[in-house]
Amino acid sequence: MNFLEERILKDGQVREGDILKVDSFLNHQVDIALLEQIGDAFYEHFKDRGITRVLTVESSGIAIAYPVARRFGVPAVFAKKARSMNLDGDLYTSIVHSYTYNVDNVVTLSKQYLHADDCVLIVDDFMANGKAVQGLLDICRQAGASAAGIGIAIEKGFQNGGRLLREAGVDLYSLAIVDSMDADGTIVFREH
Ligand code: G4P
């Protein structure tokens, strides 16, 4: 069991609707030492890929992107969630449906911060159905940038985002894959 899986078992809480609450260390209060371990782990996995930018989507993805980008010595850039379609032309935009919140978000990124010669590592705190990641891949495609891989802290393996990406040949590296979780607090991780 790795450091993140141990921490999830210690401090994570299973909530109704298959929600794993990790607010005490990952996406409300943030444990910086743990995030740096995540940065190190992603660096080890992707270090030979020529990464030039780390890309995520606001808001909790930013905390993950920071230590990863610092480790690679490249900029972290985050797509923003816009509330209206009234956007100016210098943006890449993609529509991301959130299953968890049942809303469509428009995610945007200024064309200034992603270019055709970029080699991108996409990171996020959670992946469920993978729609946020698909939106970021779409933005990379629009920019003509190559997506070298995806680093996810916690993947919900019982939803299909990870399976679809792996079947498409994407290098998806998730530190903790939750295969099942019960209301009584039992969490089962996929074997590495
Ligand atoms: P998807 O991108 O993989 O399709 O996921 P989905 O739309 O279902 O998830 C929507 C949001 O809910 C995402 O945050 C995701 O990180 C978060 N989320 C999904 N499942 C869980 C869970 O079990 N526990 C926690 N803590 N979060 C979960 P977001 O919309 O990007 O919001 P935020 O980054 O601003 O918090």
PDB file of C-alpha atoms and ligand atoms in Angstrom:
ATOM      1  CA  MET A   1       0.000   0.000   0.000  1.00  0.00           C
ATOM      2  CA  ASN A   2       1.476   3.401  -0.928  1.00  0.00           C
ATOM      3  CA  PHE A   3       1.528   6.624   1.109  1.00  0.00           C
ATOM      4  CA  LEU A   4      -1.678   7.999  -0.428  1.00  0.00           C
ATOM      5  CA  GLU A   5      -3.666   4.804   0.031  1.00  0.00           C
ATOM      6  CA  GLU A   6      -2.561   4.692   3.674  1.00  0.00           C
ATOM      7  CA  ARG A   7      -3.651   8.294   4.164  1.00  0.00           C
ATOM      8  CA  ILE A   8      -7.029   7.679   2.534  1.00  0.00           C
ATOM      9  CA  LEU A   9      -7.647   4.755   4.899  1.00  0.00           C
ATOM     10  CA  LYS A  10      -6.589   6.881   7.875  1.00  0.00           C
ATOM     11  CA  ASP A  11      -8.390  10.152   7.114  1.00  0.00           C
ATOM     12  CA  GLY A  12     -10.787   9.621   4.204  1.00  0.00           C
ATOM     13  CA  GLN A  13     -14.525   9.345   4.807  1.00  0.00           C
ATOM     14  CA  VAL A  14     -17.034   7.553   2.641  1.00  0.00           C
ATOM     15  CA  ARG A  15     -20.180   9.604   2.092  1.00  0.00           C
ATOM     16  CA  GLU A  16     -23.524   8.861   0.520  1.00  0.00           C
ATOM     17  CA  GLY A  17     -23.544   8.789  -3.273  1.00  0.00           C
ATOM     18  CA  ASP A  18     -20.115   7.139  -3.604  1.00  0.00           C
ATOM     19  CA  ILE A  19     -18.289  10.274  -2.513  1.00  0.00           C
ATOM     20  CA  LEU A  20     -14.922   9.911  -0.837  1.00  0.00           C
ATOM     21  CA  LYS A  21     -14.286  12.914   1.359  1.00  0.00           C
ATOM     22  CA  VAL A  22     -10.611  13.849   1.643  1.00  0.00           C
ATOM     23  CA  ASP A  23     -11.094  17.433   2.787  1.00  0.00           C
ATOM     24  CA  SER A  24      -8.714  17.118   5.721  1.00  0.00           C
ATOM     25  CA  PHE A  25      -5.623  16.549   3.559  1.00  0.00           C
ATOM     26  CA  LEU A  26      -6.319  17.017  -0.143  1.00  0.00           C
ATOM     27  CA  ASN A  27      -9.047  19.355  -1.216  1.00  0.00           C
ATOM     28  CA  HIS A  28      -9.986  21.753   1.526  1.00  0.00           C
ATOM     29  CA  GLN A  29      -7.200  21.647   4.089  1.00  0.00           C
ATOM     30  CA  VAL A  30      -4.076  20.615   2.216  1.00  0.00           C
ATOM     31  CA  ASP A  31      -1.183  18.546   3.597  1.00  0.00           C
ATOM     32  CA  ILE A  32       1.816  20.080   1.814  1.00  0.00           C
ATOM     33  CA  ALA A  33       4.196  17.223   2.653  1.00  0.00           C
ATOM     34  CA  LEU A  34       1.732  14.751   1.145  1.00  0.00           C
ATOM     35  CA  LEU A  35       1.361  16.904  -1.965  1.00  0.00           C
ATOM     36  CA  GLU A  36       5.121  16.991  -2.360  1.00  0.00           C
ATOM     37  CA  GLN A  37       5.142  13.184  -2.212  1.00  0.00           C
ATOM     38  CA  ILE A  38       2.535  13.193  -4.978  1.00  0.00           C
ATOM     39  CA  GLY A  39       4.750  15.588  -6.973  1.00  0.00           C
ATOM     40  CA  ASP A  40       7.721  13.247  -6.494  1.00  0.00           C
ATOM     41  CA  ALA A  41       5.710  10.186  -7.545  1.00  0.00           C
ATOM     42  CA  PHE A  42       4.433  11.827 -10.743  1.00  0.00           C
ATOM     43  CA  TYR A  43       7.923  13.126 -11.498  1.00  0.00           C
ATOM     44  CA  GLU A  44       9.393   9.630 -11.147  1.00  0.00           C
ATOM     45  CA  HIS A  45       6.789   8.174 -13.489  1.00  0.00           C
ATOM     46  CA  PHE A  46       6.892  10.871 -16.198  1.00  0.00           C
ATOM     47  CA  LYS A  47      10.392  12.331 -15.875  1.00  0.00           C
ATOM     48  CA  ASP A  48      11.671  11.028 -19.235  1.00  0.00           C
ATOM     49  CA  ARG A  49       8.767  12.392 -21.247  1.00  0.00           C
ATOM     50  CA  GLY A  50      10.043  15.909 -21.984  1.00  0.00           C
ATOM     51  CA  ILE A  51       7.238  17.622 -20.080  1.00  0.00           C
ATOM     52  CA  THR A  52       7.061  21.393 -20.711  1.00  0.00           C
ATOM     53  CA  ARG A  53       3.799  22.217 -18.930  1.00  0.00           C
ATOM     54  CA  VAL A  54       1.602  20.775 -16.209  1.00  0.00           C
ATOM     55  CA  LEU A  55      -2.092  21.303 -16.953  1.00  0.00           C
ATOM     56  CA  THR A  56      -5.075  20.996 -14.629  1.00  0.00           C
ATOM     57  CA  VAL A  57      -8.501  22.527 -14.044  1.00  0.00           C
ATOM     58  CA  GLU A  58      -9.514  24.747 -11.152  1.00  0.00           C
ATOM     59  CA  SER A  59      -9.982  24.495  -8.271  1.00  0.00           C
ATOM     60  CA  SER A  60      -8.604  21.509  -6.360  1.00  0.00           C
ATOM     61  CA  GLY A  61      -6.410  20.424  -9.272  1.00  0.00           C
ATOM     62  CA  ILE A  62      -4.256  23.494  -8.684  1.00  0.00           C
ATOM     63  CA  ALA A  63      -2.913  22.174  -5.384  1.00  0.00           C
ATOM     64  CA  ILE A  64      -1.730  19.009  -7.136  1.00  0.00           C
ATOM     65  CA  ALA A  65      -0.295  20.844 -10.151  1.00  0.00           C
ATOM     66  CA  TYR A  66       1.916  23.061  -8.014  1.00  0.00           C
ATOM     67  CA  PRO A  67       4.333  20.482  -6.546  1.00  0.00           C
ATOM     68  CA  VAL A  68       4.358  18.508  -9.788  1.00  0.00           C
ATOM     69  CA  ALA A  69       5.307  21.551 -11.867  1.00  0.00           C
ATOM     70  CA  ARG A  70       7.882  22.551  -9.290  1.00  0.00           C
ATOM     71  CA  ARG A  71       9.488  19.121  -9.523  1.00  0.00           C
ATOM     72  CA  PHE A  72       9.632  19.323 -13.344  1.00  0.00           C
ATOM     73  CA  GLY A  73      10.735  22.972 -13.267  1.00  0.00           C
ATOM     74  CA  VAL A  74       7.989  23.960 -15.729  1.00  0.00           C
ATOM     75  CA  PRO A  75       4.908  26.217 -15.496  1.00  0.00           C
ATOM     76  CA  ALA A  76       1.650  24.960 -14.026  1.00  0.00           C
ATOM     77  CA  VAL A  77      -1.357  26.179 -15.962  1.00  0.00           C
ATOM     78  CA  PHE A  78      -4.968  25.686 -14.986  1.00  0.00           C
ATOM     79  CA  ALA A  79      -8.088  25.835 -17.090  1.00  0.00           C
ATOM     80  CA  LYS A  80     -10.797  28.048 -15.628  1.00  0.00           C
ATOM     81  CA  LYS A  81     -14.434  27.205 -15.247  1.00  0.00           C
ATOM     82  CA  ALA A  82     -16.522  29.876 -16.916  1.00  0.00           C
ATOM     83  CA  ARG A  83     -20.168  30.478 -16.137  1.00  0.00           C
ATOM     84  CA  SER A  84     -21.213  31.959 -19.469  1.00  0.00           C
ATOM     85  CA  MET A  85     -20.563  31.375 -23.140  1.00  0.00           C
ATOM     86  CA  ASN A  86     -19.728  35.066 -23.516  1.00  0.00           C
ATOM     87  CA  LEU A  87     -16.019  34.414 -24.016  1.00  0.00           C
ATOM     88  CA  ASP A  88     -13.496  36.257 -26.111  1.00  0.00           C
ATOM     89  CA  GLY A  89     -11.668  34.647 -29.012  1.00  0.00           C
ATOM     90  CA  ASP A  90      -8.244  34.133 -27.507  1.00  0.00           C
ATOM     91  CA  LEU A  91      -9.366  31.128 -25.493  1.00  0.00           C
ATOM     92  CA  TYR A  92      -9.474  27.398 -25.969  1.00  0.00           C
ATOM     93  CA  THR A  93     -12.831  26.204 -24.645  1.00  0.00           C
ATOM     94  CA  SER A  94     -14.320  22.802 -23.930  1.00  0.00           C
ATOM     95  CA  ILE A  95     -17.593  21.729 -22.331  1.00  0.00           C
ATOM     96  CA  VAL A  96     -17.232  19.364 -19.375  1.00  0.00           C
ATOM     97  CA  HIS A  97     -20.225  17.572 -17.924  1.00  0.00           C
ATOM     98  CA  SER A  98     -19.952  16.838 -14.218  1.00  0.00           C
ATOM     99  CA  TYR A  99     -21.744  13.633 -13.310  1.00  0.00           C
ATOM    100  CA  THR A 100     -21.152  14.273  -9.605  1.00  0.00           C
ATOM    101  CA  TYR A 101     -22.773  17.727  -9.681  1.00  0.00           C
ATOM    102  CA  ASN A 102     -24.948  17.216 -12.781  1.00  0.00           C
ATOM    103  CA  VAL A 103     -23.903  20.488 -14.436  1.00  0.00           C
ATOM    104  CA  ASP A 104     -22.094  21.463 -17.617  1.00  0.00           C
ATOM    105  CA  ASN A 105     -19.051  23.650 -17.085  1.00  0.00           C
ATOM    106  CA  VAL A 106     -17.281  25.506 -19.858  1.00  0.00           C
ATOM    107  CA  VAL A 107     -13.568  25.248 -19.198  1.00  0.00           C
ATOM    108  CA  THR A 108     -11.302  27.796 -20.796  1.00  0.00           C
ATOM    109  CA  LEU A 109      -7.597  28.380 -21.229  1.00  0.00           C
ATOM    110  CA  SER A 110      -5.895  31.389 -22.718  1.00  0.00           C
ATOM    111  CA  LYS A 111      -4.107  30.584 -25.978  1.00  0.00           C
ATOM    112  CA  GLN A 112      -1.109  32.403 -24.523  1.00  0.00           C
ATOM    113  CA  TYR A 113      -0.371  29.553 -22.124  1.00  0.00           C
ATOM    114  CA  LEU A 114      -0.455  26.438 -24.298  1.00  0.00           C
ATOM    115  CA  HIS A 115       1.283  25.999 -27.653  1.00  0.00           C
ATOM    116  CA  ALA A 116       1.790  23.421 -30.380  1.00  0.00           C
ATOM    117  CA  ASP A 117       5.341  22.693 -29.207  1.00  0.00           C
ATOM    118  CA  ASP A 118       4.224  21.884 -25.649  1.00  0.00           C
ATOM    119  CA  CYS A 119       4.429  18.417 -24.151  1.00  0.00           C
ATOM    120  CA  VAL A 120       1.782  18.334 -21.461  1.00  0.00           C
ATOM    121  CA  LEU A 121       1.293  16.386 -18.264  1.00  0.00           C
ATOM    122  CA  ILE A 122      -2.354  16.599 -17.170  1.00  0.00           C
ATOM    123  CA  VAL A 123      -2.966  16.215 -13.434  1.00  0.00           C
ATOM    124  CA  ASP A 124      -6.016  16.273 -11.166  1.00  0.00           C
ATOM    125  CA  ASP A 125      -6.985  15.288  -7.647  1.00  0.00           C
ATOM    126  CA  PHE A 126      -9.921  13.020  -8.597  1.00  0.00           C
ATOM    127  CA  MET A 127     -11.035  11.181 -11.641  1.00  0.00           C
ATOM    128  CA  ALA A 128     -14.467   9.599 -11.842  1.00  0.00           C
ATOM    129  CA  ASN A 129     -15.950   9.499 -15.333  1.00  0.00           C
ATOM    130  CA  GLY A 130     -12.942  11.315 -16.708  1.00  0.00           C
ATOM    131  CA  LYS A 131     -14.851  14.214 -18.225  1.00  0.00           C
ATOM    132  CA  ALA A 132     -12.561  16.891 -16.763  1.00  0.00           C
ATOM    133  CA  VAL A 133      -9.528  15.068 -18.153  1.00  0.00           C
ATOM    134  CA  GLN A 134     -11.267  14.616 -21.526  1.00  0.00           C
ATOM    135  CA  GLY A 135     -11.889  18.385 -21.585  1.00  0.00           C
ATOM    136  CA  LEU A 136      -8.201  19.042 -20.909  1.00  0.00           C
ATOM    137  CA  LEU A 137      -7.206  16.556 -23.643  1.00  0.00           C
ATOM    138  CA  ASP A 138      -9.580  18.394 -25.979  1.00  0.00           C
ATOM    139  CA  ILE A 139      -7.851  21.683 -25.129  1.00  0.00           C
ATOM    140  CA  CYS A 140      -4.442  20.093 -25.846  1.00  0.00           C
ATOM    141  CA  ARG A 141      -5.777  18.911 -29.222  1.00  0.00           C
ATOM    142  CA  GLN A 142      -7.023  22.421 -30.026  1.00  0.00           C
ATOM    143  CA  ALA A 143      -3.578  23.810 -29.200  1.00  0.00           C
ATOM    144  CA  GLY A 144      -1.819  21.120 -31.236  1.00  0.00           C
ATOM    145  CA  ALA A 145       0.130  20.247 -28.073  1.00  0.00           C
ATOM    146  CA  SER A 146       1.007  16.646 -27.259  1.00  0.00           C
ATOM    147  CA  ALA A 147      -0.408  15.096 -24.084  1.00  0.00           C
ATOM    148  CA  ALA A 148       2.362  12.897 -22.688  1.00  0.00           C
ATOM    149  CA  GLY A 149       0.299  11.451 -19.879  1.00  0.00           C
ATOM    150  CA  ILE A 150      -2.142  11.914 -17.044  1.00  0.00           C
ATOM    151  CA  GLY A 151      -1.397  11.838 -13.323  1.00  0.00           C
ATOM    152  CA  ILE A 152      -4.352  11.403 -10.970  1.00  0.00           C
ATOM    153  CA  ALA A 153      -4.193  11.284  -7.200  1.00  0.00           C
ATOM    154  CA  ILE A 154      -7.414   9.318  -6.609  1.00  0.00           C
ATOM    155  CA  GLU A 155      -9.207   7.413  -9.351  1.00  0.00           C
ATOM    156  CA  LYS A 156     -12.656   6.008  -8.702  1.00  0.00           C
ATOM    157  CA  GLY A 157     -12.080   2.703 -10.457  1.00  0.00           C
ATOM    158  CA  PHE A 158     -15.747   1.756 -10.308  1.00  0.00           C
ATOM    159  CA  GLN A 159     -16.599   4.635 -12.665  1.00  0.00           C
ATOM    160  CA  ASN A 160     -15.419   4.335 -16.237  1.00  0.00           C
ATOM    161  CA  GLY A 161     -13.075   7.297 -16.860  1.00  0.00           C
ATOM    162  CA  GLY A 162      -9.871   5.352 -16.245  1.00  0.00           C
ATOM    163  CA  ARG A 163     -10.905   2.323 -18.254  1.00  0.00           C
ATOM    164  CA  LEU A 164     -11.778   4.415 -21.322  1.00  0.00           C
ATOM    165  CA  LEU A 165      -8.486   6.320 -21.218  1.00  0.00           C
ATOM    166  CA  ARG A 166      -6.377   3.172 -20.763  1.00  0.00           C
ATOM    167  CA  GLU A 167      -8.232   1.470 -23.629  1.00  0.00           C
ATOM    168  CA  ALA A 168      -7.381   4.521 -25.760  1.00  0.00           C
ATOM    169  CA  GLY A 169      -3.697   3.949 -24.982  1.00  0.00           C
ATOM    170  CA  VAL A 170      -3.232   6.981 -22.735  1.00  0.00           C
ATOM    171  CA  ASP A 171      -0.464   6.741 -20.108  1.00  0.00           C
ATOM    172  CA  LEU A 172      -2.716   7.183 -17.082  1.00  0.00           C
ATOM    173  CA  TYR A 173      -0.951   6.931 -13.739  1.00  0.00           C
ATOM    174  CA  SER A 174      -3.239   6.973 -10.698  1.00  0.00           C
ATOM    175  CA  LEU A 175      -1.689   6.785  -7.249  1.00  0.00           C
ATOM    176  CA  ALA A 176      -4.774   5.292  -5.606  1.00  0.00           C
ATOM    177  CA  ILE A 177      -7.499   3.474  -7.506  1.00  0.00           C
ATOM    178  CA  VAL A 178     -10.581   2.880  -5.374  1.00  0.00           C
ATOM    179  CA  ASP A 179     -12.311  -0.238  -6.675  1.00  0.00           C
ATOM    180  CA  SER A 180     -15.083  -0.167  -4.099  1.00  0.00           C
ATOM    181  CA  MET A 181     -16.182   1.659  -1.007  1.00  0.00           C
ATOM    182  CA  ASP A 182     -18.990   1.024   1.458  1.00  0.00           C
ATOM    183  CA  ALA A 183     -21.033   3.195   3.770  1.00  0.00           C
ATOM    184  CA  ASP A 184     -19.395   1.384   6.697  1.00  0.00           C
ATOM    185  CA  GLY A 185     -16.066   2.914   5.648  1.00  0.00           C
ATOM    186  CA  THR A 186     -14.519  -0.113   3.918  1.00  0.00           C
ATOM    187  CA  ILE A 187     -12.355   1.039   1.007  1.00  0.00           C
ATOM    188  CA  VAL A 188     -10.789  -1.452  -1.413  1.00  0.00           C
ATOM    189  CA  PHE A 189      -7.872  -0.346  -3.616  1.00  0.00           C
ATOM    190  CA  ARG A 190      -6.826  -1.929  -6.876  1.00  0.00           C
ATOM    191  CA  GLU A 191      -3.532  -3.839  -6.650  1.00  0.00           C
ATOM    192  CA  HIS A 192      -0.619  -2.056  -8.355  1.00  0.00           C
TER     193      HIS A 192
HETATM  194  P1  G4P B   1     -15.028  13.480 -13.925  1.00  0.00           P
HETATM  195  O1  G4P B   1     -14.402  14.785 -14.287  1.00  0.00           O
HETATM  196  O2  G4P B   1     -14.008  12.399 -13.693  1.00  0.00           O
HETATM  197  O3  G4P B   1     -16.063  13.052 -14.923  1.00  0.00           O
HETATM  198  O4  G4P B   1     -15.720  13.629 -12.514  1.00  0.00           O
HETATM  199  P2  G4P B   1     -17.070  14.329 -12.061  1.00  0.00           P
HETATM  200  O5  G4P B   1     -17.471  15.317 -13.085  1.00  0.00           O
HETATM  201  O6  G4P B   1     -18.020  13.270 -11.665  1.00  0.00           O
HETATM  202  O7  G4P B   1     -16.538  15.089 -10.771  1.00  0.00           O
HETATM  203  C1  G4P B   1     -16.917  16.401 -10.579  1.00  0.00           C
HETATM  204  C2  G4P B   1     -16.176  16.983  -9.458  1.00  0.00           C
HETATM  205  O8  G4P B   1     -16.340  16.193  -8.277  1.00  0.00           O
HETATM  206  C3  G4P B   1     -14.711  17.121  -9.641  1.00  0.00           C
HETATM  207  O9  G4P B   1     -14.328  18.252  -8.933  1.00  0.00           O
HETATM  208  C4  G4P B   1     -14.162  15.883  -8.940  1.00  0.00           C
HETATM  209  O10 G4P B   1     -12.828  16.095  -8.510  1.00  0.00           O
HETATM  210  C5  G4P B   1     -15.100  15.770  -7.789  1.00  0.00           C
HETATM  211  N1  G4P B   1     -15.285  14.424  -7.293  1.00  0.00           N
HETATM  212  C6  G4P B   1     -15.800  13.360  -7.928  1.00  0.00           C
HETATM  213  N2  G4P B   1     -15.901  12.307  -7.112  1.00  0.00           N
HETATM  214  C7  G4P B   1     -15.420  12.720  -5.921  1.00  0.00           C
HETATM  215  C8  G4P B   1     -15.265  12.077  -4.663  1.00  0.00           C
HETATM  216  O11 G4P B   1     -15.596  10.899  -4.465  1.00  0.00           O
HETATM  217  N3  G4P B   1     -14.725  12.820  -3.672  1.00  0.00           N
HETATM  218  C9  G4P B   1     -14.358  14.109  -3.836  1.00  0.00           C
HETATM  219  N4  G4P B   1     -13.820  14.746  -2.799  1.00  0.00           N
HETATM  220  N5  G4P B   1     -14.520  14.771  -5.007  1.00  0.00           N
HETATM  221  C10 G4P B   1     -15.032  14.061  -6.031  1.00  0.00           C
HETATM  222  P3  G4P B   1     -14.466  19.657  -9.600  1.00  0.00           P
HETATM  223  O12 G4P B   1     -15.790  19.869 -10.249  1.00  0.00           O
HETATM  224  O13 G4P B   1     -13.311  19.825 -10.520  1.00  0.00           O
HETATM  225  O14 G4P B   1     -14.445  20.608  -8.397  1.00  0.00           O
HETATM  226  P4  G4P B   1     -13.285  21.302  -7.630  1.00  0.00           P
HETATM  227  O15 G4P B   1     -11.974  20.849  -8.193  1.00  0.00           O
HETATM  228  O16 G4P B   1     -13.528  22.739  -7.849  1.00  0.00           O
HETATM  229  O17 G4P B   1     -13.477  20.832  -6.235  1.00  0.00           O
END
